[in-house]
Coordinates of C-alpha atoms in Angstrom, one line a residue:
Chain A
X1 CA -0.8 6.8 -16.4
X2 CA -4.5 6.6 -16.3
X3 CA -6.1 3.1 -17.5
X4 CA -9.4 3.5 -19.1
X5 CA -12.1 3.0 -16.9
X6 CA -13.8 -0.3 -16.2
X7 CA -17.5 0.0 -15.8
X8 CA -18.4 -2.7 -14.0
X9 CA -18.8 -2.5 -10.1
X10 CA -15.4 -4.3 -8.3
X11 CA -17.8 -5.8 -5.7
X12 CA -20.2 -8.5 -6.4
X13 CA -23.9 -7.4 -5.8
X14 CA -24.4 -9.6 -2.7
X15 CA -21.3 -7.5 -0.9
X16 CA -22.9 -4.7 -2.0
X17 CA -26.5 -5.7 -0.4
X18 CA -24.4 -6.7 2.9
X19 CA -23.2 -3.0 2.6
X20 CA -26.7 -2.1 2.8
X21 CA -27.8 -4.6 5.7
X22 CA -24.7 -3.2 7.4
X23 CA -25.8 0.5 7.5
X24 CA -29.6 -0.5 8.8
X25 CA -27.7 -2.6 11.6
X26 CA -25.3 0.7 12.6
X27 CA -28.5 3.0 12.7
X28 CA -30.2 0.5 14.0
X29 CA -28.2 0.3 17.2
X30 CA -28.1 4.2 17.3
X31 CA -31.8 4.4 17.6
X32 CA -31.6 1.7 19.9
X33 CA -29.3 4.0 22.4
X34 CA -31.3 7.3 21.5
X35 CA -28.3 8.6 19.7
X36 CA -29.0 11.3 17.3
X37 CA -27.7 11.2 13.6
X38 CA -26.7 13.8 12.2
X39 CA -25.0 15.5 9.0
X40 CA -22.2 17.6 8.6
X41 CA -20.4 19.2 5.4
X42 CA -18.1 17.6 3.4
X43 CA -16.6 20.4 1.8
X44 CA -16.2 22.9 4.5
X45 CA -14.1 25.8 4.5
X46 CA -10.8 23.9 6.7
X47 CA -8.7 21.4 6.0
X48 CA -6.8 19.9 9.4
X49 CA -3.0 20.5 10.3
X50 CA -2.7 16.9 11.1
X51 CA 0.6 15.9 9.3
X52 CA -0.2 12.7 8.3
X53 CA -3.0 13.6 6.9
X54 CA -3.5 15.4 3.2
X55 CA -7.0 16.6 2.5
X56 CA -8.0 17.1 -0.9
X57 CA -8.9 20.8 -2.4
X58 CA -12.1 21.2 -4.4
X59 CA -11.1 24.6 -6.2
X60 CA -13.8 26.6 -7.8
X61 CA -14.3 29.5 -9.2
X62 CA -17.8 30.5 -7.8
X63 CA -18.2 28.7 -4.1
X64 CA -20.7 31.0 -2.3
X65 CA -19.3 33.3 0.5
X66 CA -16.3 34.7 -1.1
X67 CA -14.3 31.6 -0.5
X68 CA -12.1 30.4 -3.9
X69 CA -12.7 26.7 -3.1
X70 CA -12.9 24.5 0.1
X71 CA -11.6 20.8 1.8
X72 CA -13.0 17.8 1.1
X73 CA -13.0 16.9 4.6
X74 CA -10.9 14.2 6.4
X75 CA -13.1 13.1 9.0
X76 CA -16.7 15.5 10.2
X77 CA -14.7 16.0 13.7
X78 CA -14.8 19.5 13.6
X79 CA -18.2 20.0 12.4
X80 CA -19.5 17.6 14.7
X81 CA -17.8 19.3 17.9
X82 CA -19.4 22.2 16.9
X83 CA -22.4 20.6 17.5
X84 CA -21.4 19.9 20.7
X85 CA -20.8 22.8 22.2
X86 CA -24.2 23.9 20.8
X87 CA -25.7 21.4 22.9
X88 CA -26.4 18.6 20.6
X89 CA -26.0 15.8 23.3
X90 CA -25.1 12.5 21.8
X91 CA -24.3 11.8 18.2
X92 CA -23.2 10.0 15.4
X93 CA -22.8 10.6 11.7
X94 CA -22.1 8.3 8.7
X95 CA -20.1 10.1 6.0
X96 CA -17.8 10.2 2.9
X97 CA -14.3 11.1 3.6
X98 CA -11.2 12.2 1.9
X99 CA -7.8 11.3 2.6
X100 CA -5.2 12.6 -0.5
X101 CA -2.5 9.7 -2.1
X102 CA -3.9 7.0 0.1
X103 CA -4.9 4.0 -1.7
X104 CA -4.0 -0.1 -0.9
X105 CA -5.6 -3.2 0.1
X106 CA -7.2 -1.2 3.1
X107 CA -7.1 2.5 1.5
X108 CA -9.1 4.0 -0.6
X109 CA -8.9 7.9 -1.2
X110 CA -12.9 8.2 -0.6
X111 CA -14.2 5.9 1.9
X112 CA -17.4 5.5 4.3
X113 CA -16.8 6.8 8.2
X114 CA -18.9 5.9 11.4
X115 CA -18.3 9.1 14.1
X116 CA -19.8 9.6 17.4
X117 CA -19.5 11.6 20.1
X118 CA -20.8 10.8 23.7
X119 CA -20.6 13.4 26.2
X120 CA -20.2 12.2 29.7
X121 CA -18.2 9.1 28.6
X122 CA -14.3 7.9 29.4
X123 CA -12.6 6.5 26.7
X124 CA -13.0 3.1 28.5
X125 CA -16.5 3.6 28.2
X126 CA -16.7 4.3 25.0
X127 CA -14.2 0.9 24.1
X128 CA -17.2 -0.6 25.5
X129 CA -19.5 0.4 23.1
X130 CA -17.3 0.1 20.3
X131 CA -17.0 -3.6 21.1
X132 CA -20.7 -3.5 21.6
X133 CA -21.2 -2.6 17.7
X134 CA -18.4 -4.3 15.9
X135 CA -18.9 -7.5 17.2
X136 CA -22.8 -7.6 17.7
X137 CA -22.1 -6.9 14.0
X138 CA -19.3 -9.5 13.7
X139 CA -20.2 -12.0 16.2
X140 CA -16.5 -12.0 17.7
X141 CA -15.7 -12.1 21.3
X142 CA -15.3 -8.4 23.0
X143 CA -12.2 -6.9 22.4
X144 CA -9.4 -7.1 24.8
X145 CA -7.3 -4.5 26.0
X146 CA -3.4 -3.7 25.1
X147 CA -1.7 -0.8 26.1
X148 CA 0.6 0.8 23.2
X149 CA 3.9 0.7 25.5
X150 CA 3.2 -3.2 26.2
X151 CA 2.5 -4.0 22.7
X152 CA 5.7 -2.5 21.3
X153 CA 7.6 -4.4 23.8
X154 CA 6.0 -7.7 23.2
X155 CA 6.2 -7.3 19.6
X156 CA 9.0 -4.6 18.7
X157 CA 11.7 -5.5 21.7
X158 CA 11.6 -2.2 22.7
X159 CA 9.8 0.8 25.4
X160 CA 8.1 3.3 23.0
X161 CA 8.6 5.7 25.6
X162 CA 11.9 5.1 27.0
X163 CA 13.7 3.7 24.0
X164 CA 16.7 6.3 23.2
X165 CA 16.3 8.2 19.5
X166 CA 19.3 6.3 18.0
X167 CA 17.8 2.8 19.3
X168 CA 14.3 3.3 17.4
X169 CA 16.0 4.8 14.2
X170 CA 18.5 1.6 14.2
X171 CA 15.8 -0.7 14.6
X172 CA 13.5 1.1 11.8
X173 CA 17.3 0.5 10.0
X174 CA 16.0 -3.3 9.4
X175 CA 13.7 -2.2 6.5
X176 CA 15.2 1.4 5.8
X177 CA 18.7 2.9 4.4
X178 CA 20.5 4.9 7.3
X179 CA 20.0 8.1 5.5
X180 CA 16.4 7.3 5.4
X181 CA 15.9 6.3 8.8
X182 CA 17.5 9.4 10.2
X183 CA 14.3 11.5 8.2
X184 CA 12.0 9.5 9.9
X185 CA 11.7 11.0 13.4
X186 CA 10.5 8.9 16.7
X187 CA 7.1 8.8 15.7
X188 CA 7.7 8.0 12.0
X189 CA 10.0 5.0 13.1
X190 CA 7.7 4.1 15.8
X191 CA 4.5 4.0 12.8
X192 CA 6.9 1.5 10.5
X193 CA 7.1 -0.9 13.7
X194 CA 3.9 -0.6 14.2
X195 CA 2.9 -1.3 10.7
X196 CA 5.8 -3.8 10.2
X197 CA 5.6 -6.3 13.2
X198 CA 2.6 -4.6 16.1
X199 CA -0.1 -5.2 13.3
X200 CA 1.1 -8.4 11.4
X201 CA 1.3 -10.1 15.4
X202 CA -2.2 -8.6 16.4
X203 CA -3.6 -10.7 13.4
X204 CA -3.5 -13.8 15.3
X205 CA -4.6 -12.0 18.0
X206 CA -8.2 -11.8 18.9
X207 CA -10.0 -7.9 18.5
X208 CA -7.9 -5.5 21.0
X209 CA -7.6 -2.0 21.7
X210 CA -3.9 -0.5 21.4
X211 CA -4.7 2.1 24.3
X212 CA -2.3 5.2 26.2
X213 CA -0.1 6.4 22.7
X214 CA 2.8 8.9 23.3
X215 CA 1.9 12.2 24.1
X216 CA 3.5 13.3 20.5
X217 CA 0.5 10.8 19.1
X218 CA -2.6 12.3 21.0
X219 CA -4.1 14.1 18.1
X220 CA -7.2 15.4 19.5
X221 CA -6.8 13.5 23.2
X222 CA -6.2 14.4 26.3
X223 CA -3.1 13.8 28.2
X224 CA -2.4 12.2 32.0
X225 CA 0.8 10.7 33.5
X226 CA 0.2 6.6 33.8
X227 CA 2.8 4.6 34.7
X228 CA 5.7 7.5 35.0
X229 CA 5.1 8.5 31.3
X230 CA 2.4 10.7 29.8
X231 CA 0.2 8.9 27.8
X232 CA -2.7 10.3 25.2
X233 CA -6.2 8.7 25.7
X234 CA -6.2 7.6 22.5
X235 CA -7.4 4.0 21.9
X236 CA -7.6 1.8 18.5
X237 CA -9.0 -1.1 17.8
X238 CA -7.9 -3.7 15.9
X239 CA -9.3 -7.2 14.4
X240 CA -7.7 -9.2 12.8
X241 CA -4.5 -6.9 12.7
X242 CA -7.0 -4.5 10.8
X243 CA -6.7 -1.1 12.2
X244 CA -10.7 -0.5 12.3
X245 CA -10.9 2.6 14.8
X246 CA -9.8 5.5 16.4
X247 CA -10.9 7.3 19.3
X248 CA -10.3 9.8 22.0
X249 CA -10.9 11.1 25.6
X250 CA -11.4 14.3 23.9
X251 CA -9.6 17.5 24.4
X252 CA -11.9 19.8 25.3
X253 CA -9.0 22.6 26.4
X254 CA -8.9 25.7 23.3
X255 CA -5.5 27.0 24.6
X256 CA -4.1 23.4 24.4
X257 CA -5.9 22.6 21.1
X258 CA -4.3 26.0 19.3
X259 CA -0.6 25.1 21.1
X260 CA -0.9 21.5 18.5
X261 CA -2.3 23.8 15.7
X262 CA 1.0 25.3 16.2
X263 CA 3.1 22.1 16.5
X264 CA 1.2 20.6 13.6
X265 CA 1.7 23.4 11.1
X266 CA 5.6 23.7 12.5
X267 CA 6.4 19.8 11.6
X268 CA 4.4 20.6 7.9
X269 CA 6.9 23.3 7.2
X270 CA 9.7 21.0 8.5
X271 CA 8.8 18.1 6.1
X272 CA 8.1 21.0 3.1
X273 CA 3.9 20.4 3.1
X274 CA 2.1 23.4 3.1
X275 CA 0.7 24.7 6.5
X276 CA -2.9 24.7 6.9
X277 CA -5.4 27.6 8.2
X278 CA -6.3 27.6 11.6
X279 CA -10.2 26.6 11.8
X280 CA -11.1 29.4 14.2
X281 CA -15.3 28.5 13.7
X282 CA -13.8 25.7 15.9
X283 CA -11.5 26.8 18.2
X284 CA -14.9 29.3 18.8
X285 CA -16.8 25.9 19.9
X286 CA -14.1 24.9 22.5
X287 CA -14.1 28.2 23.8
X288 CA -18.0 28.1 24.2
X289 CA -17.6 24.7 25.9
X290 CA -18.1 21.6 24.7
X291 CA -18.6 19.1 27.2
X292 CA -16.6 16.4 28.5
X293 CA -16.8 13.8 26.1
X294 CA -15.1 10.7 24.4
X295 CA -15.7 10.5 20.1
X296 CA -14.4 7.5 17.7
X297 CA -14.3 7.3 14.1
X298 CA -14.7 3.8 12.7
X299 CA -13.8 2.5 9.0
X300 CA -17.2 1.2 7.9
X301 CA -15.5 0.0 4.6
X302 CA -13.1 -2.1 6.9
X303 CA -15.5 -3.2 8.8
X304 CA -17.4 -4.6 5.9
X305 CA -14.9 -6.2 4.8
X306 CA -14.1 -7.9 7.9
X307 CA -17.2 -9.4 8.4
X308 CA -17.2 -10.8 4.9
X309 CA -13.4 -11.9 5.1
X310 CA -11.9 -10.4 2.3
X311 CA -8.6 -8.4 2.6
X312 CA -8.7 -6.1 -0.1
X313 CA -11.3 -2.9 0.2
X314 CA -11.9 -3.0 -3.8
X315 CA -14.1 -6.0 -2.8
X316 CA -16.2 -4.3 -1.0
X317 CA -16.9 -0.7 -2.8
X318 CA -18.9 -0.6 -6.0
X319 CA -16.5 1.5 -8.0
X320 CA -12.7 1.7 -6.2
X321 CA -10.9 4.8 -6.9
X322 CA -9.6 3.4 -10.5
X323 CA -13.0 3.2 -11.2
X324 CA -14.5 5.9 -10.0
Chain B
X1 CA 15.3 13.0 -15.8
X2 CA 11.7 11.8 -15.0
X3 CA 11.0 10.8 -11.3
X4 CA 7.6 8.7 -10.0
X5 CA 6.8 9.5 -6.4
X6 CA 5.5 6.6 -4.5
X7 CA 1.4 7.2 -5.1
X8 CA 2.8 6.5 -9.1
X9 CA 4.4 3.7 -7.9
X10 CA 3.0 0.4 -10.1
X11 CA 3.9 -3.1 -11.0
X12 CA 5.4 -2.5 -14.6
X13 CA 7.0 0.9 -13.2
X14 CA 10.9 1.1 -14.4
X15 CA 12.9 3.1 -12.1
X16 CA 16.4 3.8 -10.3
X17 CA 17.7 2.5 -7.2
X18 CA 21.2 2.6 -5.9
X19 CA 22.3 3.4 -9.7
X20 CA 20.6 0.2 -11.0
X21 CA 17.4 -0.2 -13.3
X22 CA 14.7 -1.9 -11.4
X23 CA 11.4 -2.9 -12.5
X24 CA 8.6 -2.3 -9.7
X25 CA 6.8 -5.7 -8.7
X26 CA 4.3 -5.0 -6.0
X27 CA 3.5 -1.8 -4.1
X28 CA 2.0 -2.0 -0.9
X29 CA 0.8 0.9 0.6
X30 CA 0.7 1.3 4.6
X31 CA -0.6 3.3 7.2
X32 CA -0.8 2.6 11.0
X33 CA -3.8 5.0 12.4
X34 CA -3.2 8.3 12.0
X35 CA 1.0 8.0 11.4
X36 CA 3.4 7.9 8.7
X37 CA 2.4 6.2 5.4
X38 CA 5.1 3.7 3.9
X39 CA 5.3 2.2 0.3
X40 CA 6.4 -1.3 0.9
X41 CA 8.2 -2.5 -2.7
X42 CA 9.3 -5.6 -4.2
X43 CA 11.4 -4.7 -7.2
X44 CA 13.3 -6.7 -9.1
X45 CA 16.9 -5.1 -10.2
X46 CA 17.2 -5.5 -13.9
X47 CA 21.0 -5.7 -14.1
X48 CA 21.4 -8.4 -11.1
X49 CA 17.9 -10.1 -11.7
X50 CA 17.7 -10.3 -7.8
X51 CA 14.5 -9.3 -6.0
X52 CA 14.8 -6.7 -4.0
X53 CA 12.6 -5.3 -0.9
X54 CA 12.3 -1.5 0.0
X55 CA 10.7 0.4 2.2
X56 CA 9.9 4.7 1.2
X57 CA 8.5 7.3 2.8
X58 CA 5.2 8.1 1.2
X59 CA 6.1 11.0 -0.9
X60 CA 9.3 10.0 -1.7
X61 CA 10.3 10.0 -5.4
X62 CA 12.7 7.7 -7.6
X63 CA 13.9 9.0 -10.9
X64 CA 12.6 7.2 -13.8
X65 CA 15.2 4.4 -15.5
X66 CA 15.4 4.6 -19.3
X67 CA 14.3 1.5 -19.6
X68 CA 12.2 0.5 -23.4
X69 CA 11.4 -3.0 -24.6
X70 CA 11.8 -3.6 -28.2
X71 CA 11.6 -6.2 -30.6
X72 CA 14.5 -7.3 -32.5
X73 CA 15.2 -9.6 -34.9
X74 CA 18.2 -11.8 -33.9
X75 CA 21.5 -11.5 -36.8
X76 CA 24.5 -13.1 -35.8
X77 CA 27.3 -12.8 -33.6
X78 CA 31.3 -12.0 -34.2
X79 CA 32.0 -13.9 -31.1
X80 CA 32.2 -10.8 -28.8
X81 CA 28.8 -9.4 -29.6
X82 CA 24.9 -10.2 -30.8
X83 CA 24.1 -8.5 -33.3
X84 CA 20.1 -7.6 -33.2
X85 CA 18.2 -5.4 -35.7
X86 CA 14.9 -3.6 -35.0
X87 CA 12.3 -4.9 -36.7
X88 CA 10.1 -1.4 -37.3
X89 CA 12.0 -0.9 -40.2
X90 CA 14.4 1.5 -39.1
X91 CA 16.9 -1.1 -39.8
X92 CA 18.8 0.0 -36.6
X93 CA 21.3 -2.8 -35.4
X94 CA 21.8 -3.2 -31.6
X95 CA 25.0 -5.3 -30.6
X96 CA 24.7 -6.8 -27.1
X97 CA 27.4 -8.3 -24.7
X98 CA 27.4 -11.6 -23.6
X99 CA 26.2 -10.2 -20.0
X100 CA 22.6 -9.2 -22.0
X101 CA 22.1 -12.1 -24.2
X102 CA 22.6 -14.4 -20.9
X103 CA 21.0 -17.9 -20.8
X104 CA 19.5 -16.7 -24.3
X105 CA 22.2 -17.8 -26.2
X106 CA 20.7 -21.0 -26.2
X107 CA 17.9 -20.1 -28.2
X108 CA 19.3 -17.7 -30.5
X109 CA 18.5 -18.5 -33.9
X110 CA 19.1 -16.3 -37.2
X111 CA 16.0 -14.2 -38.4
X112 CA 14.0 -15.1 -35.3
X113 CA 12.9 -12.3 -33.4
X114 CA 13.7 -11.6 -29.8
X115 CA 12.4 -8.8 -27.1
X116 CA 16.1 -6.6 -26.1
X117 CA 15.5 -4.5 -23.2
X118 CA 17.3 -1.4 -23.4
X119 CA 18.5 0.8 -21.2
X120 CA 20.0 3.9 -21.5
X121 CA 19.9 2.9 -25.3
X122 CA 22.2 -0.3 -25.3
X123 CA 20.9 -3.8 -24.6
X124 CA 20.3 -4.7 -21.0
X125 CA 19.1 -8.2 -21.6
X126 CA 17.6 -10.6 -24.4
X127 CA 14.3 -12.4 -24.0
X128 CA 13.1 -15.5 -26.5
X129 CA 9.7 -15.9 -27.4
X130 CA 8.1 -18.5 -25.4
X131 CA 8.4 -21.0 -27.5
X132 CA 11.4 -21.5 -30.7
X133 CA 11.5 -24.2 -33.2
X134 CA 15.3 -25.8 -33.5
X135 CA 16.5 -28.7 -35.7
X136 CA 18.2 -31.9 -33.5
X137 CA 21.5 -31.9 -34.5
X138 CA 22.7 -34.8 -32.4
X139 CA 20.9 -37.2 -30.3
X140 CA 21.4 -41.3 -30.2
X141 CA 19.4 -43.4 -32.8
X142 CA 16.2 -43.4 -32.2
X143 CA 14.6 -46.9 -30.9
X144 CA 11.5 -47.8 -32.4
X145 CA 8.7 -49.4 -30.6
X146 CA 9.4 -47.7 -27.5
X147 CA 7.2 -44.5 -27.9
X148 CA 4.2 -45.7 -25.5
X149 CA 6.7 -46.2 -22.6
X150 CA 7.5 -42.1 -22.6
X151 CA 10.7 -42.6 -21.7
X152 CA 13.6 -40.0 -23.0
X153 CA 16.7 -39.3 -23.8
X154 CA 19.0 -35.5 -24.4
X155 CA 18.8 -34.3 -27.4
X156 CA 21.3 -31.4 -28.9
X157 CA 19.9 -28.9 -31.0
X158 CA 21.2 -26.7 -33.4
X159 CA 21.7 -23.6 -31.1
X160 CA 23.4 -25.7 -29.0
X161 CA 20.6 -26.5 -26.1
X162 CA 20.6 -29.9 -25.0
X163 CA 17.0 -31.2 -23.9
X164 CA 15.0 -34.0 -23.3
X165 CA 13.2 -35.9 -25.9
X166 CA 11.5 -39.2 -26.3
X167 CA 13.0 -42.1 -27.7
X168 CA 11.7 -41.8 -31.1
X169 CA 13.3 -38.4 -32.2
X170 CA 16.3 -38.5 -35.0
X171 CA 18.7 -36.5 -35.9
X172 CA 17.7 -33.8 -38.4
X173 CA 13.6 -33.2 -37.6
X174 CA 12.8 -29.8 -35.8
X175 CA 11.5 -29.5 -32.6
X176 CA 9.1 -27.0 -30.4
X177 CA 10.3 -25.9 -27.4
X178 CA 9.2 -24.1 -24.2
X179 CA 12.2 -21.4 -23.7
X180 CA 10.6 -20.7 -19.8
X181 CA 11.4 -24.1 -18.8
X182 CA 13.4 -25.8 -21.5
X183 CA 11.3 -28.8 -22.2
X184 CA 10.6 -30.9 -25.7
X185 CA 6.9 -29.3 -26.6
X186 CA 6.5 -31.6 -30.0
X187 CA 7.4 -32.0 -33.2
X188 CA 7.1 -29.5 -36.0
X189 CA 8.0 -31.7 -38.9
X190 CA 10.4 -34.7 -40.3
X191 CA 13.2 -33.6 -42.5

């Protein structure tokens, strides 16, 4: 199934020098703010239980430390807490990231991450600052604000939170065989109408954040009860309809971070992936405190291609996975 | 029996769906945040013709349709069945129904060669070449003088097709023709 390779770049030269301008800008504002940049590894030694997302497994014979192979990491998160709690104070990172079986017009398996972390701030501050960088680097207006629950009314017909099992799976039944839909759970349905009529609408939208996602969506956020429901403080930005961000009030709680470990690991063995190790280095950091902070992980890839209007990533990375 | 999950998934791909062999046409991957990953497919089902659009899990697989493109040369037909013969020298004859051959028939001329798609080992369908050369075995006199005012007139050729031509064409000369859209190319030479 494999093509022989192409050698020639897929981007032209001048995307590839607005790559470069792109990176000075983002350290650029960093500096700007005082915000320290740092590095983190991209093998390390966990993988994450997130579900819905597959790392990829460098195996060796002959890694250092007794350890068989390691993860190509997902996202420095982990790493970069760690830093936290050992007092780092603000910071960012720009790194290569893995992210197994997904490749598309806005996928690629490798691809170039913005994270920081800024203790002391809500995740409305941080929205701030996010609009701050991508559109001082766009030129757009500031994003607006959308809560999740409004924008699958206004878009899907329906209350993400309230919305009975049986309605969401007959709804996702519009693209889906029954016996298809019925796998899909009420997140999974609630991801296809989000991918198949939230994201198509918010491209004639101006930039927004999608802000307060169900409690079963918070990932690494924190949880409060807004509006009668409990809602994650988990925010995403879109332009364009291209998801470009996520970020988080972050958890900072160890005994509520190991409780989704478990739930994590307990809906891979349900859908038959493997489970993943518990990364206790990190659970250690929680334990030792990390402070109160909100951290967002941006698609520079995305954003690149954003602000040179093209809608398919290959465009904008020298050599695409099938050329890599 | 083979099976592609859906990071195998490709334009090209021939698999099964619903019990019918379906060629993949586009494969979109999606992914909202940090949920569920869908293939979004167009395929096009190879028994109906009918484009269809489905929607998989990522990670779910489809088993692999038997599904081979071959060329043939075209023989003749006993009125219930085409009779095609491979042309890599195996000699092997293929008869196909009138389902396969299709809007083909049209074309069909002895000793020219055809691509039959088969599937399961039996022909599934019956494409021409782009372009055939046929002989004009009917078509009113032709009228000289008016070849600079383009106008035309149908034409019946020795398949049996029935296209357009200009005014000058006669019975008996041999004409190119596009098979994709059925229109008079020019012509190969005056008999």
């Amino acid at each position: 199934m494999i093509d022989a390779l192409e050698w020639q770049p897929s981007a032209s030269l001048s995307a590839l020098k607005s790559r470069a301008d792109q990176l000075a800008w983002v350290r650029g504002f960093f500096a700007q703010r005082g915000v320290l940049e740092v590095e983190t590894p991209v093998l390390g030694r966990h993988g994450v239980t997130d579900p819905n997302l597959d790392g990829i497994y460098a195996n060796s014979s002959a890694l250092a430390g007794g350890a068989a192979g390691g993860w190509l990491q997902t996202s420095p998160e982990y790493h970069m807490k760690r830093l936290l709690a050992a007092g780092s104070g603000a910071i960012f990172q720009i790194s290569k990231v893995f992210r197994d079986g997904e490749r598309g017009r806005r996928h690629n398996p490798e691809f170039s991450m913005l994270e920081w972390y800024r203790p002391g701030y809500t995740d409305s501050e941080l929205m701030a600052e996010v609009g701050d960088l991508v559109c001082g680097w766009l030129g757009c207006a500031q994003p607006g604000v959308m809560s999740y629950r409004n924008a699958l009314y206004q878009y899907a017909g329906l209350d993400p939170f309230l919305a009975s099992d049986r309605e969401l799976t007959r709804r996702c039944e519009a693209w889906l065989e029954p016996e298809q839909a019925m796998t899909l759970g009420r997140d999974g349905c609630l991801d296809l109408l989000m991918s198949y009529l939230v994201e198509p609408a918010l491209a004639e939208h101006g930039p927004v954040f999608i802000t307060g996602y169900p409690e079963s969506q918070a990932a690494l956020a924190r949880v409060s009860e807004r509006d009668g429901v409990r809602q994650a403080h988990r925010f995403e930005l879109y332009v364009q309809g291209i998801e470009l961000c996520n970020g988080y009030w972050e958890l900072t709680e160890p005994a509520e971070q190991s409780r989704r470990f478990a739930v994590d690991n307990q809906v891979r063995r349900q859908s038959g992936k493997p489970e993943m190790a518990i990364d206790t280095a990190f659970l250690e950091a929680l334990k030792a405190g990390i402070p109160e902070c909100s951290g967002v992980a941006l698609g520079l890839d995305r954003l690149l291609m954003l602000k040179l209007g093209t809608s398919d990533i290959a465009d904008v990375l020298a050599f695409p996975f099938e050329r890599a | 029996m083979a099976s592609y999950s859906t990071n195998e998934f490709r334009s090209g791909l021939k698999v099964l769906l619903d019990g019918d062999p379906c060629v993949i046409l586009e494969n979109e991957f999606v992914k909202p945040g940090k949920g569920q990953a869908f293939n979004r497919v167009k395929l096009r089902n190879l028994m109906s013709n009918r484009v269809w659009e489905r929607t998989f899990k990522s990670g779910e697989s489809l088993e692999a349709a038997d599904v081979m493109d071959q060329d043939m040369e075209y023989l003749y037909t006993d009125g219930e069945f085409w009779h095609f013969m491979l042309t890599d020298g195996s000699f092997e004859q293929f008869p196909a129904d009138a389902k396969a051959v299709g809007d083909t028939v049209k074309w069909l001329k002895e000793q020219d060669v055809y691509t039959v798609t088969l599937y399961n080992g039996a022909p599934l369908s019956v494409t021409p070449p782009n372009f055939v050369e046929l002989e004009v075995v009917d078509t009113d006199p032709g009228m000289k003088g008016d070849t600079a005012q383009g106008g035309s007139k149908p034409a019946t050729l020795s398949t049996g097709a029935v296209v357009n031509v200009p005014l000058f064409i006669t019975i008996g000369e041999v004409l190119k023709v596009d098979t994709r859209s059925g229109e008079y190319v020019n012509r190969v030479k005056s008999s």
